[in-house]
GROMACS .gro file of C-alpha atoms in nm:
model
  250
    1UNK     CA    1  -0.981  -3.176  -9.580
    2UNK     CA    2  -0.906  -3.175  -9.950
    3UNK     CA    3  -0.783  -2.812  -9.920
    4UNK     CA    4  -0.558  -2.903  -9.623
    5UNK     CA    5  -0.409  -3.198  -9.817
    6UNK     CA    6  -0.347  -2.980 -10.119
    7UNK     CA    7  -0.174  -2.718  -9.904
    8UNK     CA    8   0.043  -3.001  -9.758
    9UNK     CA    9   0.141  -3.121 -10.108
   10UNK     CA   10   0.235  -2.776 -10.222
   11UNK     CA   11   0.442  -2.688  -9.915
   12UNK     CA   12   0.611  -3.029  -9.883
   13UNK     CA   13   0.704  -3.166 -10.229
   14UNK     CA   14   0.846  -3.514 -10.199
   15UNK     CA   15   0.759  -3.515  -9.826
   16UNK     CA   16   0.648  -3.804  -9.603
   17UNK     CA   17   0.311  -3.954  -9.722
   18UNK     CA   18   0.204  -3.985  -9.356
   19UNK     CA   19   0.263  -3.619  -9.299
   20UNK     CA   20   0.076  -3.520  -9.610
   21UNK     CA   21  -0.212  -3.747  -9.525
   22UNK     CA   22  -0.240  -3.610  -9.169
   23UNK     CA   23  -0.217  -3.253  -9.297
   24UNK     CA   24   0.069  -3.170  -9.068
   25UNK     CA   25   0.205  -2.821  -9.079
   26UNK     CA   26   0.522  -2.768  -9.274
   27UNK     CA   27   0.726  -2.445  -9.236
   28UNK     CA   28   0.930  -2.283  -9.512
   29UNK     CA   29   1.282  -2.156  -9.423
   30UNK     CA   30   1.639  -2.110  -9.550
   31UNK     CA   31   1.944  -2.275  -9.394
   32UNK     CA   32   2.176  -2.026  -9.223
   33UNK     CA   33   2.472  -1.998  -8.985
   34UNK     CA   34   2.513  -1.778  -8.690
   35UNK     CA   35   2.852  -1.649  -8.781
   36UNK     CA   36   2.952  -1.471  -9.096
   37UNK     CA   37   3.196  -1.182  -9.057
   38UNK     CA   38   3.409  -0.956  -9.277
   39UNK     CA   39   3.773  -0.954  -9.166
   40UNK     CA   40   3.963  -0.625  -9.179
   41UNK     CA   41   4.312  -0.514  -9.075
   42UNK     CA   42   4.366  -0.401  -8.713
   43UNK     CA   43   4.655  -0.165  -8.807
   44UNK     CA   44   4.790   0.046  -9.094
   45UNK     CA   45   5.028  -0.136  -9.331
   46UNK     CA   46   5.107  -0.297  -9.662
   47UNK     CA   47   4.994  -0.655  -9.725
   48UNK     CA   48   5.306  -0.854  -9.775
   49UNK     CA   49   5.138  -1.201  -9.841
   50UNK     CA   50   4.805  -1.366  -9.868
   51UNK     CA   51   4.786  -1.726  -9.726
   52UNK     CA   52   4.440  -1.846  -9.844
   53UNK     CA   53   4.219  -1.848 -10.144
   54UNK     CA   54   3.845  -1.817 -10.181
   55UNK     CA   55   3.673  -2.141 -10.080
   56UNK     CA   56   3.957  -2.250  -9.841
   57UNK     CA   57   3.859  -2.409  -9.513
   58UNK     CA   58   4.027  -2.235  -9.218
   59UNK     CA   59   4.057  -2.295  -8.850
   60UNK     CA   60   4.023  -2.043  -8.573
   61UNK     CA   61   4.336  -1.827  -8.555
   62UNK     CA   62   4.478  -1.940  -8.880
   63UNK     CA   63   4.672  -1.662  -9.066
   64UNK     CA   64   4.488  -1.535  -9.364
   65UNK     CA   65   4.734  -1.263  -9.471
   66UNK     CA   66   5.024  -1.072  -9.321
   67UNK     CA   67   5.142  -0.709  -9.333
   68UNK     CA   68   5.504  -0.598  -9.383
   69UNK     CA   69   5.641  -0.653  -9.026
   70UNK     CA   70   5.987  -0.490  -9.053
   71UNK     CA   71   5.920  -0.174  -8.850
   72UNK     CA   72   5.717  -0.376  -8.601
   73UNK     CA   73   5.996  -0.618  -8.554
   74UNK     CA   74   6.240  -0.327  -8.495
   75UNK     CA   75   5.995  -0.191  -8.228
   76UNK     CA   76   5.988  -0.530  -8.056
   77UNK     CA   77   6.370  -0.553  -8.051
   78UNK     CA   78   6.398  -0.205  -7.910
   79UNK     CA   79   6.142  -0.267  -7.645
   80UNK     CA   80   6.305  -0.593  -7.544
   81UNK     CA   81   6.642  -0.430  -7.506
   82UNK     CA   82   6.496  -0.143  -7.299
   83UNK     CA   83   6.323  -0.406  -7.081
   84UNK     CA   84   6.647  -0.593  -7.024
   85UNK     CA   85   6.827  -0.275  -6.932
   86UNK     CA   86   6.567  -0.174  -6.683
   87UNK     CA   87   6.561  -0.526  -6.543
   88UNK     CA   88   6.931  -0.511  -6.478
   89UNK     CA   89   6.896  -0.171  -6.314
   90UNK     CA   90   6.625  -0.298  -6.092
   91UNK     CA   91   6.832  -0.607  -5.994
   92UNK     CA   92   7.126  -0.389  -5.892
   93UNK     CA   93   6.892  -0.168  -5.689
   94UNK     CA   94   6.760  -0.469  -5.508
   95UNK     CA   95   7.102  -0.594  -5.425
   96UNK     CA   96   7.197  -0.245  -5.292
   97UNK     CA   97   6.877  -0.215  -5.094
   98UNK     CA   98   6.954  -0.538  -4.908
   99UNK     CA   99   7.284  -0.392  -4.808
  100UNK     CA  100   7.114  -0.067  -4.711
  101UNK     CA  101   7.327   0.128  -4.965
  102UNK     CA  102   7.029   0.268  -5.161
  103UNK     CA  103   6.698   0.408  -5.042
  104UNK     CA  104   6.367   0.249  -5.066
  105UNK     CA  105   6.242   0.528  -5.287
  106UNK     CA  106   6.527   0.466  -5.539
  107UNK     CA  107   6.434   0.091  -5.537
  108UNK     CA  108   6.070   0.178  -5.608
  109UNK     CA  109   6.168   0.404  -5.893
  110UNK     CA  110   6.386   0.133  -6.054
  111UNK     CA  111   6.104  -0.121  -6.014
  112UNK     CA  112   5.849   0.119  -6.172
  113UNK     CA  113   6.083   0.184  -6.468
  114UNK     CA  114   6.118  -0.193  -6.517
  115UNK     CA  115   5.742  -0.252  -6.504
  116UNK     CA  116   5.679   0.023  -6.758
  117UNK     CA  117   5.946  -0.132  -6.984
  118UNK     CA  118   5.779  -0.471  -6.959
  119UNK     CA  119   5.443  -0.312  -7.052
  120UNK     CA  120   5.595  -0.148  -7.358
  121UNK     CA  121   5.759  -0.473  -7.467
  122UNK     CA  122   5.425  -0.660  -7.434
  123UNK     CA  123   5.249  -0.384  -7.630
  124UNK     CA  124   5.509  -0.403  -7.903
  125UNK     CA  125   5.458  -0.779  -7.931
  126UNK     CA  126   5.076  -0.734  -7.949
  127UNK     CA  127   5.113  -0.477  -8.229
  128UNK     CA  128   5.350  -0.718  -8.406
  129UNK     CA  129   5.081  -0.988  -8.392
  130UNK     CA  130   4.837  -0.745  -8.537
  131UNK     CA  131   5.037  -0.773  -8.864
  132UNK     CA  132   4.907  -1.126  -8.892
  133UNK     CA  133   4.543  -1.117  -9.012
  134UNK     CA  134   4.380  -1.427  -8.866
  135UNK     CA  135   4.047  -1.614  -8.895
  136UNK     CA  136   3.821  -1.528  -8.606
  137UNK     CA  137   3.665  -1.878  -8.605
  138UNK     CA  138   3.669  -2.195  -8.809
  139UNK     CA  139   3.486  -2.176  -9.145
  140UNK     CA  140   3.510  -2.118  -9.511
  141UNK     CA  141   3.666  -1.820  -9.694
  142UNK     CA  142   3.358  -1.701  -9.878
  143UNK     CA  143   3.526  -1.393 -10.028
  144UNK     CA  144   3.882  -1.277 -10.066
  145UNK     CA  145   3.951  -0.906 -10.134
  146UNK     CA  146   4.304  -0.884 -10.004
  147UNK     CA  147   4.582  -0.826 -10.261
  148UNK     CA  148   4.966  -0.830 -10.213
  149UNK     CA  149   5.093  -0.477 -10.206
  150UNK     CA  150   4.759  -0.331 -10.097
  151UNK     CA  151   4.778  -0.054  -9.832
  152UNK     CA  152   4.530  -0.100  -9.547
  153UNK     CA  153   4.434   0.159  -9.287
  154UNK     CA  154   4.376   0.094  -8.918
  155UNK     CA  155   3.998   0.102  -8.837
  156UNK     CA  156   3.936   0.178  -9.204
  157UNK     CA  157   3.683  -0.120  -9.215
  158UNK     CA  158   3.816  -0.212  -9.558
  159UNK     CA  159   3.706  -0.576  -9.615
  160UNK     CA  160   3.989  -0.815  -9.676
  161UNK     CA  161   3.805  -1.147  -9.633
  162UNK     CA  162   3.456  -1.275  -9.561
  163UNK     CA  163   3.452  -1.585  -9.337
  164UNK     CA  164   3.140  -1.807  -9.314
  165UNK     CA  165   3.107  -2.057  -9.036
  166UNK     CA  166   3.027  -2.418  -9.125
  167UNK     CA  167   2.864  -2.513  -8.802
  168UNK     CA  168   2.617  -2.503  -8.654
  169UNK     CA  169   2.379  -2.511  -8.954
  170UNK     CA  170   2.048  -2.361  -8.859
  171UNK     CA  171   1.696  -2.295  -8.986
  172UNK     CA  172   1.455  -2.020  -8.845
  173UNK     CA  173   1.082  -2.074  -8.861
  174UNK     CA  174   0.779  -1.891  -8.728
  175UNK     CA  175   0.521  -2.113  -8.565
  176UNK     CA  176   0.152  -2.023  -8.481
  177UNK     CA  177   0.077  -1.931  -8.124
  178UNK     CA  178  -0.144  -2.236  -8.073
  179UNK     CA  179   0.159  -2.466  -8.100
  180UNK     CA  180   0.331  -2.287  -7.818
  181UNK     CA  181   0.265  -2.552  -7.549
  182UNK     CA  182   0.339  -2.843  -7.782
  183UNK     CA  183   0.704  -2.754  -7.850
  184UNK     CA  184   1.004  -2.824  -7.634
  185UNK     CA  185   1.373  -2.773  -7.667
  186UNK     CA  186   1.521  -3.082  -7.826
  187UNK     CA  187   1.212  -3.172  -8.027
  188UNK     CA  188   1.299  -3.352  -8.354
  189UNK     CA  189   1.233  -3.209  -8.690
  190UNK     CA  190   1.262  -3.330  -9.049
  191UNK     CA  191   1.435  -3.086  -9.291
  192UNK     CA  192   1.395  -3.129  -9.667
  193UNK     CA  193   1.571  -2.900  -9.928
  194UNK     CA  194   1.312  -2.767 -10.176
  195UNK     CA  195   1.516  -2.847 -10.481
  196UNK     CA  196   1.696  -3.160 -10.344
  197UNK     CA  197   1.436  -3.368 -10.166
  198UNK     CA  198   1.676  -3.664 -10.169
  199UNK     CA  199   1.907  -3.468  -9.935
  200UNK     CA  200   1.652  -3.469  -9.653
  201UNK     CA  201   1.796  -3.477  -9.305
  202UNK     CA  202   1.684  -3.426  -8.938
  203UNK     CA  203   1.745  -3.167  -8.667
  204UNK     CA  204   1.630  -3.057  -8.323
  205UNK     CA  205   1.492  -2.743  -8.169
  206UNK     CA  206   1.760  -2.525  -8.007
  207UNK     CA  207   1.570  -2.204  -7.938
  208UNK     CA  208   1.215  -2.113  -7.872
  209UNK     CA  209   1.133  -1.734  -7.856
  210UNK     CA  210   1.010  -1.626  -7.506
  211UNK     CA  211   0.754  -1.400  -7.675
  212UNK     CA  212   0.477  -1.405  -7.938
  213UNK     CA  213   0.459  -1.141  -8.216
  214UNK     CA  214   0.116  -0.988  -8.164
  215UNK     CA  215   0.094  -0.876  -8.528
  216UNK     CA  216   0.140  -1.219  -8.684
  217UNK     CA  217   0.043  -1.440  -8.392
  218UNK     CA  218   0.358  -1.647  -8.433
  219UNK     CA  219   0.678  -1.710  -8.232
  220UNK     CA  220   1.028  -1.779  -8.356
  221UNK     CA  221   1.185  -2.121  -8.343
  222UNK     CA  222   1.537  -2.205  -8.438
  223UNK     CA  223   1.640  -2.556  -8.521
  224UNK     CA  224   1.987  -2.709  -8.562
  225UNK     CA  225   2.011  -2.906  -8.879
  226UNK     CA  226   2.205  -3.229  -8.893
  227UNK     CA  227   2.472  -3.213  -9.165
  228UNK     CA  228   2.610  -3.523  -9.327
  229UNK     CA  229   2.932  -3.510  -9.530
  230UNK     CA  230   2.752  -3.671  -9.830
  231UNK     CA  231   2.484  -3.401  -9.825
  232UNK     CA  232   2.687  -3.133  -9.978
  233UNK     CA  233   2.383  -2.931 -10.089
  234UNK     CA  234   2.314  -2.856  -9.724
  235UNK     CA  235   2.470  -2.507  -9.695
  236UNK     CA  236   2.366  -2.156  -9.592
  237UNK     CA  237   2.092  -2.002  -9.816
  238UNK     CA  238   1.939  -2.325  -9.936
  239UNK     CA  239   1.556  -2.317  -9.921
  240UNK     CA  240   1.404  -2.591  -9.704
  241UNK     CA  241   1.082  -2.718  -9.557
  242UNK     CA  242   1.072  -2.800  -9.183
  243UNK     CA  243   0.825  -3.051  -9.028
  244UNK     CA  244   0.806  -3.147  -8.664
  245UNK     CA  245   0.840  -3.514  -8.594
  246UNK     CA  246   0.573  -3.593  -8.332
  247UNK     CA  247   0.657  -3.877  -8.103
  248UNK     CA  248   0.313  -3.892  -7.955
  249UNK     CA  249   0.066  -3.688  -7.760
  250UNK     CA  250   0.206  -3.480  -7.475
   0.00000   0.00000   0.00000
């Protein structure tokens, strides 16, 4: 009993006295997020402007930087003019077809040309939008590598920004096999940062692995950690201890 109590004290500094006295198991982990990506350019070009700095909070789709769009703008104008021309030709062919002045094959040809022109215009607009480098999801700019005047290459995988999601904040733990039937999705946990015990918070079980690792005899559990605005130390990478809050015998 003394050894179990000592283990609880070492694993859970500043933890609940009831938990320590009962020798409840405490699991070491680190806070993490599911999403953290490096953002690169989707086309070749020269960076014309950078809209965010390191540490900035961004929303999904927000522009991070933009490439020089002049040639792309010209392509969009040219494609639009071609589309309008083909549209007019198709309209005249339709009118003539109603009067039986033109053949059905000629009408089909004009319609096909118009549809191809529409597709080219839409493609030109899509490529123009690629000149705007956007945030793939809401989060924080963890790193900024982009520089004005920098040349980027399509599919070159050159990192321009690293975006880290803010939510959900998670912790992964590995639980002994004997606990398998005791855990359920939604079970509550207490989460205490190792170096900031006053910033303790709660969470709940969001994932229970469908298999047990035969080598370690454990299974993976992921909990979602409740983040409070005042608890600024709760961020990815912080070491924490996780303890299940038992509401009674199942």
